[in-house]
């Protein structure tokens, strides 16, 4: 078997229907591909639907997503693993493009690990589409990277086994930890934006976006403990925590009836978000787009700061 497509799933039957249909279209009758669904205790018919299509379904309830992916890898003898979430629609040329990487040998097209850039569909709310554009802007060309989203990773089996798979102790951030360990081991990790991949698991409401960001940022300290102190891992959590006292000062100054000083503090807290937003042409395309990016980055810093502090005190208690 050449490829094993490993899909973690929990109550995602609607998007799973689209994901599996797109995979079978990409397979186009190929016999060197197997699909493994690792179900985390779904009750919406996800298991039954996948089984009806001939997918190998393994029921693994109440475990972290890293454990699901590792179990899926252990169930397969394929040469390459394709880690895909149940809410990602792949294009028809997905596998044929991966063949170019897998069969490239030592050529310039060769890579050990590849992640394609996915984006939210047109019907997604503005904040979900903007957040999808953020990834597109950062990975707008084929490039070497030290971070990839776990929902969309191609990897040579030998590299997966060399680093021991995903870190099962992490609640989130397991994909970043995984790629960092691969890079340290000498793997060539590439991001490729050429395929039109859709992420159907976009946030439907603004509150959902905030909750997901809180969850995504909840393993920074664990990542540092696993990978050691380095600027790459320290810069974002530190910047996030520093945003909190600045915003607190804004509230205090408003309570003290000092609107000009409050405005100055608010502008100071927006500097980092504005500079990050202005870095890419996609966010500079209009004043409105630049404002949207700046607002989301500003909110993300605050949500992440709270998440980092909560994680710190949780770990301290344990």
mmCIF file of C-alpha atoms in Angstrom:
data_model
loop_
_atom_site.group_PDB
_atom_site.id
_atom_site.type_symbol
_atom_site.label_atom_id
_atom_site.label_comp_id
_atom_site.label_asym_id
_atom_site.label_seq_id
_atom_site.Cartn_x
_atom_site.Cartn_y
_atom_site.Cartn_z
ATOM 1 C CA UNK A 1 0.000 0.000 0.000
ATOM 2 C CA UNK A 2 1.365 3.410 -0.955
ATOM 3 C CA UNK A 3 -0.880 5.834 0.954
ATOM 4 C CA UNK A 4 -2.890 5.601 4.169
ATOM 5 C CA UNK A 5 -5.373 8.451 4.611
ATOM 6 C CA UNK A 6 -5.863 8.771 8.366
ATOM 7 C CA UNK A 7 -8.968 10.718 9.453
ATOM 8 C CA UNK A 8 -9.866 11.480 13.091
ATOM 9 C CA UNK A 9 -13.590 12.088 13.520
ATOM 10 C CA UNK A 10 -16.114 13.106 16.152
ATOM 11 C CA UNK A 11 -19.727 13.829 15.117
ATOM 12 C CA UNK A 12 -18.835 15.264 11.707
ATOM 13 C CA UNK A 13 -21.092 13.279 9.399
ATOM 14 C CA UNK A 14 -22.144 16.289 7.295
ATOM 15 C CA UNK A 15 -18.623 17.408 6.420
ATOM 16 C CA UNK A 16 -17.392 13.797 6.363
ATOM 17 C CA UNK A 17 -19.800 13.126 3.510
ATOM 18 C CA UNK A 18 -18.089 15.829 1.421
ATOM 19 C CA UNK A 19 -14.576 14.866 2.532
ATOM 20 C CA UNK A 20 -14.927 11.173 1.666
ATOM 21 C CA UNK A 21 -16.617 11.924 -1.654
ATOM 22 C CA UNK A 22 -13.716 14.202 -2.610
ATOM 23 C CA UNK A 23 -11.187 11.546 -1.569
ATOM 24 C CA UNK A 24 -12.809 8.882 -3.734
ATOM 25 C CA UNK A 25 -12.858 11.303 -6.657
ATOM 26 C CA UNK A 26 -9.144 11.929 -6.131
ATOM 27 C CA UNK A 27 -8.500 8.172 -5.915
ATOM 28 C CA UNK A 28 -10.270 7.598 -9.240
ATOM 29 C CA UNK A 29 -10.154 3.811 -8.823
ATOM 30 C CA UNK A 30 -6.615 3.634 -7.430
ATOM 31 C CA UNK A 31 -5.875 0.482 -5.446
ATOM 32 C CA UNK A 32 -2.766 1.761 -3.637
ATOM 33 C CA UNK A 33 -4.729 3.950 -1.194
ATOM 34 C CA UNK A 34 -6.550 2.998 2.007
ATOM 35 C CA UNK A 35 -8.781 5.169 4.175
ATOM 36 C CA UNK A 36 -8.811 4.771 7.957
ATOM 37 C CA UNK A 37 -11.392 6.580 10.069
ATOM 38 C CA UNK A 38 -10.524 6.887 13.762
ATOM 39 C CA UNK A 39 -13.824 7.647 15.442
ATOM 40 C CA UNK A 40 -13.713 9.299 18.853
ATOM 41 C CA UNK A 41 -17.188 8.209 19.942
ATOM 42 C CA UNK A 42 -19.516 9.766 17.368
ATOM 43 C CA UNK A 43 -23.263 9.472 17.853
ATOM 44 C CA UNK A 44 -24.396 11.156 14.622
ATOM 45 C CA UNK A 45 -23.908 8.250 12.223
ATOM 46 C CA UNK A 46 -20.347 9.120 11.171
ATOM 47 C CA UNK A 47 -19.146 5.554 11.785
ATOM 48 C CA UNK A 48 -22.008 3.931 9.906
ATOM 49 C CA UNK A 49 -21.707 6.280 6.949
ATOM 50 C CA UNK A 50 -17.970 5.666 6.587
ATOM 51 C CA UNK A 51 -18.440 1.900 6.865
ATOM 52 C CA UNK A 52 -21.112 1.990 4.144
ATOM 53 C CA UNK A 53 -18.451 3.345 1.771
ATOM 54 C CA UNK A 54 -15.953 0.622 2.647
ATOM 55 C CA UNK A 55 -13.796 2.782 4.895
ATOM 56 C CA UNK A 56 -11.853 1.012 7.650
ATOM 57 C CA UNK A 57 -13.417 2.382 10.851
ATOM 58 C CA UNK A 58 -11.762 2.062 14.256
ATOM 59 C CA UNK A 59 -13.710 3.096 17.340
ATOM 60 C CA UNK A 60 -11.441 4.868 19.818
ATOM 61 C CA UNK A 61 -13.623 6.932 22.176
ATOM 62 C CA UNK A 62 -12.480 9.601 24.624
ATOM 63 C CA UNK A 63 -8.866 10.126 23.580
ATOM 64 C CA UNK A 64 -6.929 13.145 22.300
ATOM 65 C CA UNK A 65 -6.593 13.753 18.567
ATOM 66 C CA UNK A 66 -2.871 12.950 18.660
ATOM 67 C CA UNK A 67 -3.707 9.487 20.000
ATOM 68 C CA UNK A 68 -6.239 8.956 17.199
ATOM 69 C CA UNK A 69 -3.655 9.819 14.552
ATOM 70 C CA UNK A 70 -1.013 7.573 16.119
ATOM 71 C CA UNK A 71 -3.424 4.640 16.309
ATOM 72 C CA UNK A 72 -4.337 5.159 12.655
ATOM 73 C CA UNK A 73 -0.673 5.059 11.664
ATOM 74 C CA UNK A 74 -0.199 1.875 13.678
ATOM 75 C CA UNK A 75 -3.081 0.184 11.849
ATOM 76 C CA UNK A 76 -1.494 0.671 8.421
ATOM 77 C CA UNK A 77 1.507 -0.723 6.570
ATOM 78 C CA UNK A 78 1.472 2.042 3.949
ATOM 79 C CA UNK A 79 4.673 3.804 2.907
ATOM 80 C CA UNK A 80 3.156 7.276 3.312
ATOM 81 C CA UNK A 81 0.659 8.688 5.799
ATOM 82 C CA UNK A 82 -1.840 11.376 4.812
ATOM 83 C CA UNK A 83 -3.279 12.956 7.948
ATOM 84 C CA UNK A 84 -6.545 14.623 7.006
ATOM 85 C CA UNK A 85 -9.371 15.958 9.162
ATOM 86 C CA UNK A 86 -12.965 14.953 8.517
ATOM 87 C CA UNK A 87 -13.833 18.495 7.436
ATOM 88 C CA UNK A 88 -11.303 19.046 4.627
ATOM 89 C CA UNK A 89 -12.362 18.732 0.984
ATOM 90 C CA UNK A 90 -9.498 17.708 -1.307
ATOM 91 C CA UNK A 91 -9.249 18.462 -5.063
ATOM 92 C CA UNK A 92 -9.207 15.780 -7.754
ATOM 93 C CA UNK A 93 -5.465 16.216 -8.321
ATOM 94 C CA UNK A 94 -4.579 15.790 -4.628
ATOM 95 C CA UNK A 95 -3.091 12.304 -4.897
ATOM 96 C CA UNK A 96 -1.455 12.892 -8.281
ATOM 97 C CA UNK A 97 0.276 15.950 -6.802
ATOM 98 C CA UNK A 98 1.403 13.916 -3.797
ATOM 99 C CA UNK A 99 2.810 11.349 -6.228
ATOM 100 C CA UNK A 100 5.167 14.034 -7.477
ATOM 101 C CA UNK A 101 6.542 14.479 -3.960
ATOM 102 C CA UNK A 102 6.578 10.777 -3.109
ATOM 103 C CA UNK A 103 8.310 9.738 -6.340
ATOM 104 C CA UNK A 104 10.711 12.692 -6.594
ATOM 105 C CA UNK A 105 13.679 10.876 -5.086
ATOM 106 C CA UNK A 106 16.498 13.332 -4.466
ATOM 107 C CA UNK A 107 15.253 15.985 -6.903
ATOM 108 C CA UNK A 108 14.371 19.561 -5.955
ATOM 109 C CA UNK A 109 10.691 18.529 -5.793
ATOM 110 C CA UNK A 110 11.370 15.988 -3.080
ATOM 111 C CA UNK A 111 10.199 16.489 0.525
ATOM 112 C CA UNK A 112 9.704 14.300 3.607
ATOM 113 C CA UNK A 113 6.702 16.217 4.927
ATOM 114 C CA UNK A 114 4.229 18.363 2.960
ATOM 115 C CA UNK A 115 1.275 20.488 4.005
ATOM 116 C CA UNK A 116 -1.083 22.080 1.511
ATOM 117 C CA UNK A 117 -2.809 25.390 2.224
ATOM 118 C CA UNK A 118 -6.553 25.127 2.814
ATOM 119 C CA UNK A 119 -9.063 27.962 3.073
ATOM 120 C CA UNK A 120 -12.640 28.568 4.156
ATOM 121 C CA UNK A 121 -15.384 28.436 1.484
ATOM 122 C CA UNK A 122 -17.082 31.579 0.193
ATOM 123 C CA UNK A 123 -20.164 31.114 2.355
ATOM 124 C CA UNK A 124 -18.123 31.268 5.566
ATOM 125 C CA UNK A 125 -18.564 34.356 7.816
ATOM 126 C CA UNK A 126 -16.066 37.186 7.281
ATOM 127 C CA UNK A 127 -13.932 36.304 10.317
ATOM 128 C CA UNK A 128 -13.540 32.686 9.191
ATOM 129 C CA UNK A 129 -12.602 33.754 5.652
ATOM 130 C CA UNK A 130 -10.131 36.350 6.957
ATOM 131 C CA UNK A 131 -8.499 33.783 9.222
ATOM 132 C CA UNK A 132 -8.192 31.433 6.255
ATOM 133 C CA UNK A 133 -6.579 34.196 4.202
ATOM 134 C CA UNK A 134 -4.076 34.646 7.017
ATOM 135 C CA UNK A 135 -2.637 31.193 6.340
ATOM 136 C CA UNK A 136 -2.683 31.780 2.590
ATOM 137 C CA UNK A 137 -0.750 35.028 3.037
ATOM 138 C CA UNK A 138 1.907 33.451 5.267
ATOM 139 C CA UNK A 139 2.335 30.431 2.964
ATOM 140 C CA UNK A 140 1.770 32.000 -0.452
ATOM 141 C CA UNK A 141 4.527 30.028 -2.189
ATOM 142 C CA UNK A 142 6.309 26.693 -1.897
ATOM 143 C CA UNK A 143 8.541 27.144 1.135
ATOM 144 C CA UNK A 144 10.261 25.422 4.018
ATOM 145 C CA UNK A 145 8.263 25.805 7.258
ATOM 146 C CA UNK A 146 8.489 24.782 10.902
ATOM 147 C CA UNK A 147 4.739 24.541 11.498
ATOM 148 C CA UNK A 148 1.842 22.874 9.678
ATOM 149 C CA UNK A 149 -1.801 22.299 10.666
ATOM 150 C CA UNK A 150 -2.403 18.691 11.635
ATOM 151 C CA UNK A 151 -5.577 18.534 9.558
ATOM 152 C CA UNK A 152 -3.564 18.364 6.347
ATOM 153 C CA UNK A 153 -0.127 16.657 6.495
ATOM 154 C CA UNK A 154 1.644 14.218 4.147
ATOM 155 C CA UNK A 155 4.616 12.376 5.661
ATOM 156 C CA UNK A 156 6.965 9.546 4.812
ATOM 157 C CA UNK A 157 6.357 6.696 7.255
ATOM 158 C CA UNK A 158 10.003 6.404 8.275
ATOM 159 C CA UNK A 159 10.038 10.000 9.533
ATOM 160 C CA UNK A 160 6.827 9.483 11.470
ATOM 161 C CA UNK A 161 8.344 6.459 13.192
ATOM 162 C CA UNK A 162 11.702 8.168 13.738
ATOM 163 C CA UNK A 163 10.173 10.928 15.898
ATOM 164 C CA UNK A 164 7.611 8.635 17.519
ATOM 165 C CA UNK A 165 4.500 10.174 15.994
ATOM 166 C CA UNK A 166 2.393 12.853 17.661
ATOM 167 C CA UNK A 167 2.870 13.818 21.307
ATOM 168 C CA UNK A 168 -0.152 12.290 23.047
ATOM 169 C CA UNK A 169 0.234 14.392 26.201
ATOM 170 C CA UNK A 170 -0.652 17.641 24.402
ATOM 171 C CA UNK A 171 -4.239 18.892 24.342
ATOM 172 C CA UNK A 172 -3.552 21.105 21.334
ATOM 173 C CA UNK A 173 -0.452 22.277 19.500
ATOM 174 C CA UNK A 174 0.438 18.650 18.815
ATOM 175 C CA UNK A 175 0.919 19.465 15.130
ATOM 176 C CA UNK A 176 3.403 22.269 15.859
ATOM 177 C CA UNK A 177 5.302 20.018 18.278
ATOM 178 C CA UNK A 178 5.305 17.230 15.670
ATOM 179 C CA UNK A 179 6.800 19.412 12.935
ATOM 180 C CA UNK A 180 9.377 20.965 15.267
ATOM 181 C CA UNK A 181 10.647 17.511 16.225
ATOM 182 C CA UNK A 182 10.730 16.482 12.559
ATOM 183 C CA UNK A 183 12.785 19.561 11.684
ATOM 184 C CA UNK A 184 15.257 18.877 14.485
ATOM 185 C CA UNK A 185 15.607 15.301 13.223
ATOM 186 C CA UNK A 186 16.543 16.626 9.765
ATOM 187 C CA UNK A 187 13.289 16.193 7.814
ATOM 188 C CA UNK A 188 12.564 18.458 4.861
ATOM 189 C CA UNK A 189 9.191 20.085 5.655
ATOM 190 C CA UNK A 190 7.437 21.970 2.848
ATOM 191 C CA UNK A 191 4.271 24.066 2.564
ATOM 192 C CA UNK A 192 2.674 24.038 -0.893
ATOM 193 C CA UNK A 193 -0.184 26.450 -1.793
ATOM 194 C CA UNK A 194 -0.929 25.095 -5.261
ATOM 195 C CA UNK A 195 -3.959 22.901 -4.444
ATOM 196 C CA UNK A 196 -7.487 24.196 -3.929
ATOM 197 C CA UNK A 197 -8.337 22.604 -0.575
ATOM 198 C CA UNK A 198 -11.372 23.670 1.434
ATOM 199 C CA UNK A 199 -11.623 23.655 5.219
ATOM 200 C CA UNK A 200 -15.289 23.008 5.953
ATOM 201 C CA UNK A 201 -14.816 23.177 9.722
ATOM 202 C CA UNK A 202 -14.808 26.958 9.763
ATOM 203 C CA UNK A 203 -16.277 28.846 12.699
ATOM 204 C CA UNK A 204 -19.963 29.606 12.206
ATOM 205 C CA UNK A 205 -20.227 32.310 14.901
ATOM 206 C CA UNK A 206 -17.832 34.868 16.335
ATOM 207 C CA UNK A 207 -18.136 33.262 19.771
ATOM 208 C CA UNK A 208 -17.133 29.921 18.268
ATOM 209 C CA UNK A 209 -14.073 31.595 16.738
ATOM 210 C CA UNK A 210 -13.073 32.970 20.167
ATOM 211 C CA UNK A 211 -13.591 29.594 21.869
ATOM 212 C CA UNK A 212 -11.517 27.811 19.234
ATOM 213 C CA UNK A 213 -8.713 30.355 19.525
ATOM 214 C CA UNK A 214 -8.715 29.890 23.301
ATOM 215 C CA UNK A 215 -8.436 26.133 22.811
ATOM 216 C CA UNK A 216 -5.735 26.410 20.108
ATOM 217 C CA UNK A 217 -3.512 28.507 22.382
ATOM 218 C CA UNK A 218 -3.787 26.230 25.400
ATOM 219 C CA UNK A 219 -0.542 24.244 25.054
ATOM 220 C CA UNK A 220 2.138 26.927 24.718
ATOM 221 C CA UNK A 221 3.746 26.159 28.066
ATOM 222 C CA UNK A 222 3.569 22.411 27.420
ATOM 223 C CA UNK A 223 5.213 22.978 24.019
ATOM 224 C CA UNK A 224 8.048 24.915 25.671
ATOM 225 C CA UNK A 225 8.491 22.172 28.275
ATOM 226 C CA UNK A 226 8.647 19.550 25.489
ATOM 227 C CA UNK A 227 10.909 21.457 23.086
ATOM 228 C CA UNK A 228 12.967 23.722 25.373
ATOM 229 C CA UNK A 229 13.230 27.488 25.629
ATOM 230 C CA UNK A 230 13.573 29.203 22.269
ATOM 231 C CA UNK A 231 12.501 32.524 20.797
ATOM 232 C CA UNK A 232 10.292 30.773 18.234
ATOM 233 C CA UNK A 233 8.059 29.329 20.977
ATOM 234 C CA UNK A 234 8.352 32.171 23.493
ATOM 235 C CA UNK A 235 7.548 35.212 21.379
ATOM 236 C CA UNK A 236 3.825 34.703 20.843
ATOM 237 C CA UNK A 237 2.770 33.665 24.386
ATOM 238 C CA UNK A 238 4.863 36.463 25.894
ATOM 239 C CA UNK A 239 3.404 39.057 23.536
ATOM 240 C CA UNK A 240 -0.089 37.741 24.284
ATOM 241 C CA UNK A 241 0.312 37.978 28.058
ATOM 242 C CA UNK A 242 1.768 41.508 27.753
ATOM 243 C CA UNK A 243 -1.373 42.649 25.930
ATOM 244 C CA UNK A 244 -3.483 42.007 29.027
ATOM 245 C CA UNK A 245 -2.004 44.659 31.393
ATOM 246 C CA UNK A 246 -2.033 47.245 28.590
ATOM 247 C CA UNK A 247 -5.741 46.684 27.991
ATOM 248 C CA UNK A 248 -6.324 46.722 31.742
ATOM 249 C CA UNK A 249 -4.697 50.162 31.805
ATOM 250 C CA UNK A 250 -7.137 51.296 29.120
ATOM 251 C CA UNK A 251 -10.070 50.342 31.355
ATOM 252 C CA UNK A 252 -8.536 51.988 34.425
ATOM 253 C CA UNK A 253 -7.848 55.215 32.535
ATOM 254 C CA UNK A 254 -11.421 55.277 31.246
ATOM 255 C CA UNK A 255 -12.697 54.829 34.791
ATOM 256 C CA UNK A 256 -10.459 57.724 35.864
ATOM 257 C CA UNK A 257 -11.977 59.864 33.098
ATOM 258 C CA UNK A 258 -8.710 60.095 31.163
ATOM 259 C CA UNK A 259 -9.935 59.425 27.594
ATOM 260 C CA UNK A 260 -6.821 60.737 25.827
ATOM 261 C CA UNK A 261 -4.485 58.571 27.879
ATOM 262 C CA UNK A 262 -6.834 55.618 27.406
ATOM 263 C CA UNK A 263 -6.783 56.186 23.645
ATOM 264 C CA UNK A 264 -2.988 56.259 23.698
ATOM 265 C CA UNK A 265 -2.820 52.967 25.604
ATOM 266 C CA UNK A 266 -5.343 51.413 23.225
ATOM 267 C CA UNK A 267 -3.306 52.466 20.190
ATOM 268 C CA UNK A 268 -0.200 51.017 21.847
ATOM 269 C CA UNK A 269 -1.972 47.676 22.266
ATOM 270 C CA UNK A 270 -2.902 47.722 18.563
ATOM 271 C CA UNK A 271 0.646 48.249 17.273
ATOM 272 C CA UNK A 272 1.672 44.581 17.088
ATOM 273 C CA UNK A 273 -1.606 43.522 15.469
ATOM 274 C CA UNK A 274 -1.386 46.331 12.908
ATOM 275 C CA UNK A 275 2.225 45.531 11.976
ATOM 276 C CA UNK A 276 1.453 41.831 11.527
ATOM 277 C CA UNK A 277 -1.604 42.674 9.429
ATOM 278 C CA UNK A 278 0.272 45.165 7.235
ATOM 279 C CA UNK A 279 2.988 42.624 6.496
ATOM 280 C CA UNK A 280 1.081 40.814 3.726
ATOM 281 C CA UNK A 281 -0.430 42.236 0.558
ATOM 282 C CA UNK A 282 -3.696 40.323 1.033
ATOM 283 C CA UNK A 283 -4.417 42.292 4.227
ATOM 284 C CA UNK A 284 -3.356 45.588 2.653
ATOM 285 C CA UNK A 285 -5.775 45.254 -0.268
ATOM 286 C CA UNK A 286 -8.176 47.754 1.350
ATOM 287 C CA UNK A 287 -8.587 49.790 4.531
ATOM 288 C CA UNK A 288 -11.510 47.570 5.505
ATOM 289 C CA UNK A 289 -9.496 44.379 5.070
ATOM 290 C CA UNK A 290 -6.577 45.854 7.055
ATOM 291 C CA UNK A 291 -8.977 46.786 9.871
ATOM 292 C CA UNK A 292 -10.477 43.276 9.913
ATOM 293 C CA UNK A 293 -7.071 41.621 10.128
ATOM 294 C CA UNK A 294 -5.913 44.027 12.848
ATOM 295 C CA UNK A 295 -9.056 43.453 14.919
ATOM 296 C CA UNK A 296 -8.776 39.659 14.734
ATOM 297 C CA UNK A 297 -5.089 39.642 15.592
ATOM 298 C CA UNK A 298 -5.762 42.013 18.517
ATOM 299 C CA UNK A 299 -8.513 39.781 19.854
ATOM 300 C CA UNK A 300 -6.353 36.710 19.329
ATOM 301 C CA UNK A 301 -3.549 38.195 21.440
ATOM 302 C CA UNK A 302 -5.967 38.758 24.331
ATOM 303 C CA UNK A 303 -7.672 35.360 24.088
ATOM 304 C CA UNK A 304 -4.264 33.674 23.858
ATOM 305 C CA UNK A 305 -2.954 35.648 26.827
ATOM 306 C CA UNK A 306 -5.822 34.438 29.004
ATOM 307 C CA UNK A 307 -5.366 30.870 27.734
ATOM 308 C CA UNK A 308 -1.618 30.927 28.505
ATOM 309 C CA UNK A 309 -2.201 32.179 32.056
ATOM 310 C CA UNK A 310 -4.908 29.592 32.704
ATOM 311 C CA UNK A 311 -2.617 26.820 31.402
ATOM 312 C CA UNK A 312 0.222 28.112 33.602
ATOM 313 C CA UNK A 313 -1.878 27.965 36.783
ATOM 314 C CA UNK A 314 -3.367 24.607 35.823
ATOM 315 C CA UNK A 315 0.092 23.108 35.363
ATOM 316 C CA UNK A 316 1.285 24.728 38.587
ATOM 317 C CA UNK A 317 -1.571 23.113 40.532
ATOM 318 C CA UNK A 318 -0.866 19.676 39.034
#
